[in-house]
CSV table of C-alpha atoms in Angstrom, one decimal:
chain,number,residue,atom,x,y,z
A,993,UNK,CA,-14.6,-32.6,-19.0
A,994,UNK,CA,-16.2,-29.3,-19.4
A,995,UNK,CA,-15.2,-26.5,-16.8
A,996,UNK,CA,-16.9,-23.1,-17.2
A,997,UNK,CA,-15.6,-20.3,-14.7
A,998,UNK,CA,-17.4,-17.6,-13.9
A,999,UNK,CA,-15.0,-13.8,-13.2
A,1000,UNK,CA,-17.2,-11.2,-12.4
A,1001,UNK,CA,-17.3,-9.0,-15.4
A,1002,UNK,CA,-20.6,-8.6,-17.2
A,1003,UNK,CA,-22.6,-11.3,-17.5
A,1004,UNK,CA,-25.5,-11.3,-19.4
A,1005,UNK,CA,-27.8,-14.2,-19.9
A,1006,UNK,CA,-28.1,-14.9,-23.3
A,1007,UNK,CA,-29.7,-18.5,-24.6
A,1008,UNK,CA,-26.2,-19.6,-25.8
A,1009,UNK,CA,-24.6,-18.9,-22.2
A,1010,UNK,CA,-27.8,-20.8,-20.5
A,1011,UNK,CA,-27.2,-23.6,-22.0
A,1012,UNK,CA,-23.5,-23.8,-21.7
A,1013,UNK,CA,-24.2,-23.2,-18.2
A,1014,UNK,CA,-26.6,-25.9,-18.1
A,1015,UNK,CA,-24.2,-28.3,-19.9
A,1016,UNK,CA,-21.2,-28.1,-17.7
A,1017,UNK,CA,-19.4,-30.4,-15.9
A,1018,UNK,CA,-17.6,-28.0,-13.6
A,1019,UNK,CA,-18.9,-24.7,-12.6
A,1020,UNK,CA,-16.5,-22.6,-10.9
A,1021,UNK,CA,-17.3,-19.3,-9.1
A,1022,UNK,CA,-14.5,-16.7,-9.5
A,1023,UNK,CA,-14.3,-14.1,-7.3
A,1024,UNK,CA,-17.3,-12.0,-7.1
A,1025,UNK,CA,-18.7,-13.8,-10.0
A,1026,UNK,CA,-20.4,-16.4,-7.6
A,1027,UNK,CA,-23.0,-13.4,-7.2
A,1028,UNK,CA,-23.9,-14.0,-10.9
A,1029,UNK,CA,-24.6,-17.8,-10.5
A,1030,UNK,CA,-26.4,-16.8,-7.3
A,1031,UNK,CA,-29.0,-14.1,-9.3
A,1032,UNK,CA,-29.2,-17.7,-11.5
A,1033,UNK,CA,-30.1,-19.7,-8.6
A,1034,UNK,CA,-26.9,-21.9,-9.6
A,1035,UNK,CA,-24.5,-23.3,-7.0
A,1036,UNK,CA,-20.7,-24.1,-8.2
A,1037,UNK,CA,-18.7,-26.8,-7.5
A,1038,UNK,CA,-16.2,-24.9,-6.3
A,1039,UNK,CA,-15.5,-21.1,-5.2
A,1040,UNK,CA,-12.2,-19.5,-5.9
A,1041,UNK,CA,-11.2,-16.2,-4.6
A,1042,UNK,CA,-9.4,-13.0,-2.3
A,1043,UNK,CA,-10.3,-12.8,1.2
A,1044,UNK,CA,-12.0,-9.8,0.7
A,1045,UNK,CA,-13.3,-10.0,-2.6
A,1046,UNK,CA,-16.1,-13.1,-2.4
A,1047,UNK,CA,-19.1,-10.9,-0.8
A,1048,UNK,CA,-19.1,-12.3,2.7
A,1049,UNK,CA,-22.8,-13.6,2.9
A,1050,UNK,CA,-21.8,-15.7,-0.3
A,1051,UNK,CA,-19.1,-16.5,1.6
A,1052,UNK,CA,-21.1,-18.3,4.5
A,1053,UNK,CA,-24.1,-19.4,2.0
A,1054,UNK,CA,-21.1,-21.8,0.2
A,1055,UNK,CA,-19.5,-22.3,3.9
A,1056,UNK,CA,-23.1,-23.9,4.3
A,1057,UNK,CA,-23.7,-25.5,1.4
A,1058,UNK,CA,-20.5,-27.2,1.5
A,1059,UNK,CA,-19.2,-25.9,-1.4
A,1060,UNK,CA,-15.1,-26.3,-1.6
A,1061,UNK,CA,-13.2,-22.9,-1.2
A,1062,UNK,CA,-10.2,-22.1,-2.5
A,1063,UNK,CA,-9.5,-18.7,-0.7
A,1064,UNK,CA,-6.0,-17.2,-0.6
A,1065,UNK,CA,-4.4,-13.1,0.4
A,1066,UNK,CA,-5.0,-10.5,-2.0
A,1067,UNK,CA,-1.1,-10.1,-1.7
A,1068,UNK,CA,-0.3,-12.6,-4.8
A,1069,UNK,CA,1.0,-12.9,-8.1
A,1070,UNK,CA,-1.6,-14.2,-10.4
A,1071,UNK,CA,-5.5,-13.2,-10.6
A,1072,UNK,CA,-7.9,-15.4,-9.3
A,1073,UNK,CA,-9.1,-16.2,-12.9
A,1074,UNK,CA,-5.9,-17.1,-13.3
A,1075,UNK,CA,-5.7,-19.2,-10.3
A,1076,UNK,CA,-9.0,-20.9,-11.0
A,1077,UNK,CA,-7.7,-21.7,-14.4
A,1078,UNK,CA,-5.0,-23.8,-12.9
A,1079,UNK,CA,-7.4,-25.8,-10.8
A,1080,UNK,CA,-9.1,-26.4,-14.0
A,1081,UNK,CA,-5.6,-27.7,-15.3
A,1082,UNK,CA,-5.1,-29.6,-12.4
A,1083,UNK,CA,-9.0,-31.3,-12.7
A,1084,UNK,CA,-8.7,-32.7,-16.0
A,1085,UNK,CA,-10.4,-30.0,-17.8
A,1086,UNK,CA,-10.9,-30.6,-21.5
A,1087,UNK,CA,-12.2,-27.7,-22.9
A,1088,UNK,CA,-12.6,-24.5,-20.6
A,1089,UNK,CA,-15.3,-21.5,-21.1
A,1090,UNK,CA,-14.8,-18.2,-19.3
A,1091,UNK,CA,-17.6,-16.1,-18.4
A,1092,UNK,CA,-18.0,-13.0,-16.7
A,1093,UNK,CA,-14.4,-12.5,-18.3
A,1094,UNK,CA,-15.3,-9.2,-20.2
A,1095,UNK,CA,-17.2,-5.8,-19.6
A,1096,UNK,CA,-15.3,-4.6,-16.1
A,1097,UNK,CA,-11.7,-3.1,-16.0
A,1098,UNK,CA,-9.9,-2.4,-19.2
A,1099,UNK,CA,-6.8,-4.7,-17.8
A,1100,UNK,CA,-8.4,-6.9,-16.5
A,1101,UNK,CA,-10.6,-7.5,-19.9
A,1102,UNK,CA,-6.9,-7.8,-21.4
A,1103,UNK,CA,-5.7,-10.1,-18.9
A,1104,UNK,CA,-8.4,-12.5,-19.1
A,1105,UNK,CA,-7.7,-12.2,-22.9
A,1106,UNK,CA,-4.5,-12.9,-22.4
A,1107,UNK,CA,-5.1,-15.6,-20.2
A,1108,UNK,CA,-5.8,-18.0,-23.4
A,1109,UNK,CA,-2.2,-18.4,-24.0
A,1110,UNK,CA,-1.6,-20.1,-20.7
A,1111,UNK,CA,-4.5,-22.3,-21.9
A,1112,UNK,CA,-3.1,-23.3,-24.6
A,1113,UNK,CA,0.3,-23.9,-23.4
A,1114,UNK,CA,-2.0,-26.4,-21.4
A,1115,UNK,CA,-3.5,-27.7,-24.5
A,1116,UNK,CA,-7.1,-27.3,-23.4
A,1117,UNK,CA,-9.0,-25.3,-25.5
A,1118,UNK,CA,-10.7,-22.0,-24.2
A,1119,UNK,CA,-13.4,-19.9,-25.2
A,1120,UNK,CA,-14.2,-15.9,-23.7
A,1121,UNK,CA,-17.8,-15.9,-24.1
A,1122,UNK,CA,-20.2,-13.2,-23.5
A,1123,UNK,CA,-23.5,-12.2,-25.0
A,1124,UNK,CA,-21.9,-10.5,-27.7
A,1125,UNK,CA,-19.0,-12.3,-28.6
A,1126,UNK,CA,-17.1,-15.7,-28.5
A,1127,UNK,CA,-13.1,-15.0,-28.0
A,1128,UNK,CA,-10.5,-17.8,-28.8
A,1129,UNK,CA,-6.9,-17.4,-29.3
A,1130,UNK,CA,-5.3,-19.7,-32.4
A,1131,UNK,CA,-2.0,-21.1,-33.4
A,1132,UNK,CA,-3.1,-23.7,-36.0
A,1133,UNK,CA,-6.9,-23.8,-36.7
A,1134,UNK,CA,-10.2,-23.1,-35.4
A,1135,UNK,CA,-13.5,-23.9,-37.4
A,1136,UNK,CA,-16.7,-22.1,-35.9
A,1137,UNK,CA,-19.9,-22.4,-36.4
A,1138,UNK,CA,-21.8,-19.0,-36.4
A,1139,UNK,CA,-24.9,-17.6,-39.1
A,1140,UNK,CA,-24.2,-15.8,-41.9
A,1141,UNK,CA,-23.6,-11.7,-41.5
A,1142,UNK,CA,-21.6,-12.9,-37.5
A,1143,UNK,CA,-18.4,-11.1,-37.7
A,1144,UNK,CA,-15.0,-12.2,-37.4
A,1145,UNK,CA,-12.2,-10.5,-36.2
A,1146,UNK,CA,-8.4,-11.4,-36.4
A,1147,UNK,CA,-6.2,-9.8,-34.3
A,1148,UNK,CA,-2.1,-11.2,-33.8
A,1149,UNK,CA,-0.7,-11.0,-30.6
A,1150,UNK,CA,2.8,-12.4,-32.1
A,1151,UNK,CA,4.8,-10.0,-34.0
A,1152,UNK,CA,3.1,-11.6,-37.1
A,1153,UNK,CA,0.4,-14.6,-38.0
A,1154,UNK,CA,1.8,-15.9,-41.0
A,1155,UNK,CA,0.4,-18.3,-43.6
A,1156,UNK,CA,-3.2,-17.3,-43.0
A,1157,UNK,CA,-5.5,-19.0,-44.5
A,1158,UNK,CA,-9.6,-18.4,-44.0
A,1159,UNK,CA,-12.7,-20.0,-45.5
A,1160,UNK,CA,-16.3,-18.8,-44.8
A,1161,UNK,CA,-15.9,-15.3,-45.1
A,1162,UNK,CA,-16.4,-12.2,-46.9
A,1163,UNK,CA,-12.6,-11.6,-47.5
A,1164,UNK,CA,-11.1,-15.0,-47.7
A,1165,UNK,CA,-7.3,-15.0,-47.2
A,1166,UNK,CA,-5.0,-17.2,-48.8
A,1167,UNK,CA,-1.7,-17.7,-47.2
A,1168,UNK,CA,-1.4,-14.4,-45.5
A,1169,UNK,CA,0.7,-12.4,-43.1
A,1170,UNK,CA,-0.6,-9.9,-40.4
A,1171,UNK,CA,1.4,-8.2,-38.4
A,1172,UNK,CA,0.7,-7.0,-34.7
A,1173,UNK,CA,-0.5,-3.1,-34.5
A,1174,UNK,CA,-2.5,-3.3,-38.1
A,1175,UNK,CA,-6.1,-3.6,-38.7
A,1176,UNK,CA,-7.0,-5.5,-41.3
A,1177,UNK,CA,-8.1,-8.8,-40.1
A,1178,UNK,CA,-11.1,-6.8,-38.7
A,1179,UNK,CA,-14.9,-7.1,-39.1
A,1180,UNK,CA,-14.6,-9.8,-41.9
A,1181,UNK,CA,-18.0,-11.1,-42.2
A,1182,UNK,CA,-19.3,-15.1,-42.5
A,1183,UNK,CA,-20.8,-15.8,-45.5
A,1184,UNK,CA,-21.9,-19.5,-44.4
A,1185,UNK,CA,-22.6,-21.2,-41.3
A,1186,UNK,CA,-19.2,-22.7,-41.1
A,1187,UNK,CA,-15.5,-20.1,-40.8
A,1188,UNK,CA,-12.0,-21.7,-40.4
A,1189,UNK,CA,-9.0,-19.9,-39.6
A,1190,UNK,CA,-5.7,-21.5,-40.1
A,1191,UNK,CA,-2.2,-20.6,-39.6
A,1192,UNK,CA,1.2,-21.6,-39.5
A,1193,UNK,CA,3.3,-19.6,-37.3
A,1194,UNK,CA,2.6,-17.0,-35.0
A,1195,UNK,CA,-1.1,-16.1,-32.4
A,1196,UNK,CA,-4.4,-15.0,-33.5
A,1197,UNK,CA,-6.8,-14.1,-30.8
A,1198,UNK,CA,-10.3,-14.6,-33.2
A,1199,UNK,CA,-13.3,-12.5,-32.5
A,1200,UNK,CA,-16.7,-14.3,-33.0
A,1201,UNK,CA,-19.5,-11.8,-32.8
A,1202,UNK,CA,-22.9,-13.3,-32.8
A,1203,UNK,CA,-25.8,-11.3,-34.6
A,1204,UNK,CA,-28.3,-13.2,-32.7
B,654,UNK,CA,2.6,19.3,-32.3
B,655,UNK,CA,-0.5,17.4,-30.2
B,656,UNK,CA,-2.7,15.7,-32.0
B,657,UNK,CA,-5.9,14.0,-30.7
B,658,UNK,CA,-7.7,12.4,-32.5
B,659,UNK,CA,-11.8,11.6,-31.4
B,660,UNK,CA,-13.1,8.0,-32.4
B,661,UNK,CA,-16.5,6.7,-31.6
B,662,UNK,CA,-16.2,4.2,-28.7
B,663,UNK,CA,-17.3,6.4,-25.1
B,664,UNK,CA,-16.3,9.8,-24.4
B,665,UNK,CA,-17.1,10.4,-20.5
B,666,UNK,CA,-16.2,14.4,-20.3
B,667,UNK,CA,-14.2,13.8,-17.4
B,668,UNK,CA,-11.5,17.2,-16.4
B,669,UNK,CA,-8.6,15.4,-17.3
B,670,UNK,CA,-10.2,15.2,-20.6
B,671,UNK,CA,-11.6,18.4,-21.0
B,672,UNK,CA,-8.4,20.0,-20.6
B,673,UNK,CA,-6.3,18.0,-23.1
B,674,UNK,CA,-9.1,18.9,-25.5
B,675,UNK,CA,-8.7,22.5,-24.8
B,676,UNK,CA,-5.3,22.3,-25.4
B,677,UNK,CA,-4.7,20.5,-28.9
B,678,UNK,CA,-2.8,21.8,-31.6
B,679,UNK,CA,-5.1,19.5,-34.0
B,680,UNK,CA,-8.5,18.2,-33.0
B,681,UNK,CA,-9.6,14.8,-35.8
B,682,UNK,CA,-12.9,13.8,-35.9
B,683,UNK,CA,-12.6,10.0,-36.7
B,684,UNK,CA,-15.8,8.6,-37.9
B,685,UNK,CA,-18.5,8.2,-35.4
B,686,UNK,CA,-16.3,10.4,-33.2
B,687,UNK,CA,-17.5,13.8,-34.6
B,688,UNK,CA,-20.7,13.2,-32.6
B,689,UNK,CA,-19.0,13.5,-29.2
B,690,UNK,CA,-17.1,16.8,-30.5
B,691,UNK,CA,-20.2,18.4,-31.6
B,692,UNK,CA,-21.9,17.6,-28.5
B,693,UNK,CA,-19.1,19.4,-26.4
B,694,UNK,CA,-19.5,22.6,-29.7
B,695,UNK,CA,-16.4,21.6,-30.6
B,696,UNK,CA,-15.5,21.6,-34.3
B,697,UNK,CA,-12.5,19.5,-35.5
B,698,UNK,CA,-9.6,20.6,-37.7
B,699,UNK,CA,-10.4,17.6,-40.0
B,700,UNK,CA,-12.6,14.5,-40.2
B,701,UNK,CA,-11.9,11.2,-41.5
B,702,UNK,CA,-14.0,7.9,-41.9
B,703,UNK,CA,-15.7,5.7,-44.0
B,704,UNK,CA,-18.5,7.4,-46.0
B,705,UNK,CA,-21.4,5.0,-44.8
B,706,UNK,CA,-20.2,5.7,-41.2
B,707,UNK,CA,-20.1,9.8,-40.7
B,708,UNK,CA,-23.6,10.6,-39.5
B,709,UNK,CA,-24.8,12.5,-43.1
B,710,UNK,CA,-26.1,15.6,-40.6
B,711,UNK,CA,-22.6,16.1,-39.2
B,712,UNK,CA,-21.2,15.4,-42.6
B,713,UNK,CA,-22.7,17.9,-44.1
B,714,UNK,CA,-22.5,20.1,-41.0
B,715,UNK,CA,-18.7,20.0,-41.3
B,716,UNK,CA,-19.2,20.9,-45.6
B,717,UNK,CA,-21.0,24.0,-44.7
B,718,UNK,CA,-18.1,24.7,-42.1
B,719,UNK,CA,-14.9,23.9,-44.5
B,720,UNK,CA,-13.7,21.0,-42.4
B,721,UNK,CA,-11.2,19.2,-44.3
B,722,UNK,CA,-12.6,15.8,-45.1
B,723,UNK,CA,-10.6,12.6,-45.3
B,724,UNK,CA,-13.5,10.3,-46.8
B,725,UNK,CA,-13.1,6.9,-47.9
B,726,UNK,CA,-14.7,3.6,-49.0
B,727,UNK,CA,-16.2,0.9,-46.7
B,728,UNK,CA,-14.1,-1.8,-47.6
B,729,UNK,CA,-10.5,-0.7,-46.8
B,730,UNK,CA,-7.7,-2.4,-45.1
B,731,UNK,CA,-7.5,-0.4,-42.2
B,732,UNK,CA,-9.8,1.4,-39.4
B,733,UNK,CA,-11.1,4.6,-39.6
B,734,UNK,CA,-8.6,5.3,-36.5
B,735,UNK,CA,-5.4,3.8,-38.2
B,736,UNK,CA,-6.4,5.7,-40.8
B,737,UNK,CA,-6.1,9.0,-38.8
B,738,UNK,CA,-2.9,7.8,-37.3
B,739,UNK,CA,-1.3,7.8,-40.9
B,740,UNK,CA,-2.6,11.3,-40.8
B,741,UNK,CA,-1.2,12.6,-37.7
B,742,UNK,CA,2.3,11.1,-38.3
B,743,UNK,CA,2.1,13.0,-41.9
B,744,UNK,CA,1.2,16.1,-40.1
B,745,UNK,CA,4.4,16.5,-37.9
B,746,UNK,CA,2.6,15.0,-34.6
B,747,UNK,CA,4.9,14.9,-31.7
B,748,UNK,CA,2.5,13.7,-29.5
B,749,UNK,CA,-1.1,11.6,-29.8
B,750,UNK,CA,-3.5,11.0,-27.8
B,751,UNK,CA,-6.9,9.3,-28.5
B,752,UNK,CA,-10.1,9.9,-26.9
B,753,UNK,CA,-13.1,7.6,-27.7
B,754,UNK,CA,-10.8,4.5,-28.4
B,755,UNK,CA,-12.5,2.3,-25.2
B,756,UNK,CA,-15.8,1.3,-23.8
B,757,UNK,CA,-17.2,0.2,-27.6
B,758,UNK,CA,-16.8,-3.1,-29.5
B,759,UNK,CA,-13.9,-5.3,-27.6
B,760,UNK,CA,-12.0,-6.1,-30.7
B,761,UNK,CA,-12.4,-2.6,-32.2
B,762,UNK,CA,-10.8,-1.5,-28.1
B,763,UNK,CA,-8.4,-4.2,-28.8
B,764,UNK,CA,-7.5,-2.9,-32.1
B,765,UNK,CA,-6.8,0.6,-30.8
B,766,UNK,CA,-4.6,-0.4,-28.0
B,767,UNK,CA,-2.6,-2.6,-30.2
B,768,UNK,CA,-2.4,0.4,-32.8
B,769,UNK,CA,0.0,2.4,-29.8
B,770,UNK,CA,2.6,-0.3,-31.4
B,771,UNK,CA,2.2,1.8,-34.8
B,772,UNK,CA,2.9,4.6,-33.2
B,773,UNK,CA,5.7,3.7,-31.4
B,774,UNK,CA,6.9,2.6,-35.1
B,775,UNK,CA,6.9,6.0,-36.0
B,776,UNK,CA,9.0,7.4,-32.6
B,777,UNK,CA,5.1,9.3,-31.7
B,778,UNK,CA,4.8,8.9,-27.6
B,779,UNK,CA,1.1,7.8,-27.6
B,780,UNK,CA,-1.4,7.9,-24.8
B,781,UNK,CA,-5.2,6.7,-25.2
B,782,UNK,CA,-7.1,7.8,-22.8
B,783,UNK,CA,-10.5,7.9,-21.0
B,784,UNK,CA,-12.8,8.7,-17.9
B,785,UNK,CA,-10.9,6.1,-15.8
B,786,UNK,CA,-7.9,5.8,-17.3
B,787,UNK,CA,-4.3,6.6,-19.7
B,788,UNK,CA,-2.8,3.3,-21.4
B,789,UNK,CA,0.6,3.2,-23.0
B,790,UNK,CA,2.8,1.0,-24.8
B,791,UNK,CA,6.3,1.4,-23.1
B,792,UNK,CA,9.7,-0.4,-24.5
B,793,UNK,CA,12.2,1.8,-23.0
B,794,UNK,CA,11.4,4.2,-19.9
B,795,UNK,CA,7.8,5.8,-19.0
B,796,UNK,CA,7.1,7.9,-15.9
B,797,UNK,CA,3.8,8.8,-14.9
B,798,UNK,CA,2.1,11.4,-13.0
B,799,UNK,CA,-0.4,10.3,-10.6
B,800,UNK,CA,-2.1,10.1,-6.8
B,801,UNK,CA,-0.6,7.7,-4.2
B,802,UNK,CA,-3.6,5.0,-4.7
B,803,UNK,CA,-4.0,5.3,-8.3
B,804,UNK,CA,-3.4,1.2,-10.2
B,805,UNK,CA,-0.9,0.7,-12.1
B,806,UNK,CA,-1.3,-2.6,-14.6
B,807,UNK,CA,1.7,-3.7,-16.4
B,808,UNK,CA,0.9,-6.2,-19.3
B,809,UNK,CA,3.8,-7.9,-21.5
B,810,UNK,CA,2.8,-8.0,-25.5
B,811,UNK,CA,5.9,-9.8,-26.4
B,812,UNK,CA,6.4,-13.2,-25.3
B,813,UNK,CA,8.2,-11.8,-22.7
B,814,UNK,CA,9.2,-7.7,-21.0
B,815,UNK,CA,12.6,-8.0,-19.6
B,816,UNK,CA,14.9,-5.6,-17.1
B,817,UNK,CA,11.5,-4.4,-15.5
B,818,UNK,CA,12.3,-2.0,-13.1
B,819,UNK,CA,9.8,-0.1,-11.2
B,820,UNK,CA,10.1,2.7,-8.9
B,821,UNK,CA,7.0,4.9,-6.6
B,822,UNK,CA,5.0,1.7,-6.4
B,823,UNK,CA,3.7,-0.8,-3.6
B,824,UNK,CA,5.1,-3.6,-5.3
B,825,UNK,CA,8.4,-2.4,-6.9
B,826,UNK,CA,10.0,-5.0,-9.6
B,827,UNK,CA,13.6,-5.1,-9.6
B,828,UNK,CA,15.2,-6.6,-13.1
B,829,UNK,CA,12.2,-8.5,-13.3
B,830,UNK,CA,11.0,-10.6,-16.6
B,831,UNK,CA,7.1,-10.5,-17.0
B,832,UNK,CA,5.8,-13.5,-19.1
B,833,UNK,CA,2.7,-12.8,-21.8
B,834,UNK,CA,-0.3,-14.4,-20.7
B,835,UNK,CA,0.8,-14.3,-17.1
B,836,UNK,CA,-1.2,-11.6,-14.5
B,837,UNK,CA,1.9,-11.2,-12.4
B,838,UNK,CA,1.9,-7.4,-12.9
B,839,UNK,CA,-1.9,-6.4,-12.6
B,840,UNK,CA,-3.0,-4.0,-10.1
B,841,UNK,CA,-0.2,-2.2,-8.3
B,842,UNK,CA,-0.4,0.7,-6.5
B,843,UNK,CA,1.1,4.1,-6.4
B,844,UNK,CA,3.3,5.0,-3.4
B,845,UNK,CA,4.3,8.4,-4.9
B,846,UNK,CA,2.9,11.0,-7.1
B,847,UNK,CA,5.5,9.9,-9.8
B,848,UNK,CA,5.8,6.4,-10.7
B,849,UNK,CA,8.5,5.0,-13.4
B,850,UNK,CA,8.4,2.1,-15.5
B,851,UNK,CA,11.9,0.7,-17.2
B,852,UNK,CA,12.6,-2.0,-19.1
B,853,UNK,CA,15.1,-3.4,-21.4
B,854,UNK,CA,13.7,-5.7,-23.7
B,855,UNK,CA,10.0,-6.4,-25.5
B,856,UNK,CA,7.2,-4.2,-25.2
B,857,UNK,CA,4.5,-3.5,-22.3
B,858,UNK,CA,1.0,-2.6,-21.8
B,859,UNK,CA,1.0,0.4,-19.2
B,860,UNK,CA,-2.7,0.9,-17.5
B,861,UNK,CA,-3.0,3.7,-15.3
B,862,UNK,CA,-6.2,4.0,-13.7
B,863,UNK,CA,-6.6,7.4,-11.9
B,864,UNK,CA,-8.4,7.3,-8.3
B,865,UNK,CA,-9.9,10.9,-9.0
């Protein structure tokens, strides 16, 4: 089961994210991204949020349309993304795309980022996804599909990724180590459709950017 | 010696920023970042990027004005900015900051925060900053001036930031552990023109987003 959650970041409405949007099983509202989905014309199965964050006439539109709320203090420890996330846990998500995740606070850009490690210590994979970019965080492998010029980035949030290995790319690495606070996994380029990333210890947070 | 070094993400010429640039003992142009110097009539001490990346106008600008120029090849190992880095710690830096690091490509924003752990690796105390706001990379003690109301975002880059102590803030941790890929310490608030930050072990993200 497909859950996409919507922060409220940027939130631009490429092809690729209309059709994810239009493909999922579970669309969540997050916060003050239920204002997105509304500009869409898209009602969530469910709302997540502060008290005083969900704009109050979105508010009483989902009070009317029956959509579940899950509202709780602004006094707490964990984001609303990050609450939402664990509903998404919880419902038997399978795979998990955040939108709306990028583009607004610094930290909180980083914190969504960051965010993919509680995924995956859930063992559902998870995708950042924005009109620019698709963000994934890897511990083993990752194939992805892209065109030829996209660019990858490889960034270890570990103090090293070791025993990388990638296919698909301009600079193909064979058994490599990168170590966090360098640059050079970035802007390698896809030579095919097709780029895996594998690796055998340590956390790679992989940036897909999309040419088209 | 201050260093700051200019990259190419946004420049907003906020005062905070003006007055650090009127004050350092060595002003880089790092690639793209020239454009924002020139803009403000500032010329650099030196220059350094890739040599398909310098606008040619502002390369040859800074030939006819004897800036030093730190050119180099495309395909390198490195960014332009790590680059620099290597070039401040050479050049007796005892104190960074860089401006134009946010607000461009995520993973090249990503890349720059990370790159505070390289300069941690050479003892440099490190601050990038922009309109909205300073980010460190603590691992021992930090204090920070500020405005009661400013946020404070604290965000773990080790599996875990141990012995968190805070003081001046709403919510102040007390030999606290903070878990990466948790949002337990996003958005606090100063109480106090100074806040501190302590810890014992791992290393932490330090946002401080300034209200004015």
């Amino acid at each position: 089961m497909h859950w996409v959650l919507l922060a409220n970041g940027h939130c631009q409405l490429a092809p690729r994210i209309q059709n994810l949007l239009s493909t999922a099983d579970r669309l969540v509202a997050v916060d003050g991204g239920g204002s997105h989905l509304l500009a869409m014309g898209l009602t969530p199965h469910l709302a997540v949020g502060d008290m005083d964050s969900i704009p109050s006439e979105l508010l009483e539109l989902y009070r009317r349309q029956g959509v579940p709320l899950h509202l709780h203090p602004p006094q707490k420890d964990a984001t609303d993304l990050e609450l939402a996330l664990h509903l998404a846990f919880a419902g038997q998500a399978t795979r998990i795309t955040l939108l709306g995740a990028t583009g607004g606070r610094l930290d909180h850009t980083l914190g969504n980022l960051f965010l993919l490690s509680l995924c995956q210590a859930h063992s559902v994979p998870t995708c950042i996804m924005d009109a620019a970019q698709s963000v994934y965080l890897a511990d083993s492998f990752l194939e992805l599909q892209g065109t030829v010029g996209d660019t990858l980035s490889l960034m270890p949030v570990t103090p090293q990724a070791a025993g990388v290995t990638l296919s698909g790319l301009e600079y193909p690495l064979q058994n490599a180590t990168l170590h966090f606070g360098t640059t050079w996994g970035m802007s390698n380029v896809f030579t095919s459709s097709t780029a895996t990333v594998r690796l055998e210890t340590g956390r790679l947070l992989v940036f897909h950017l999309h040419r088209d």
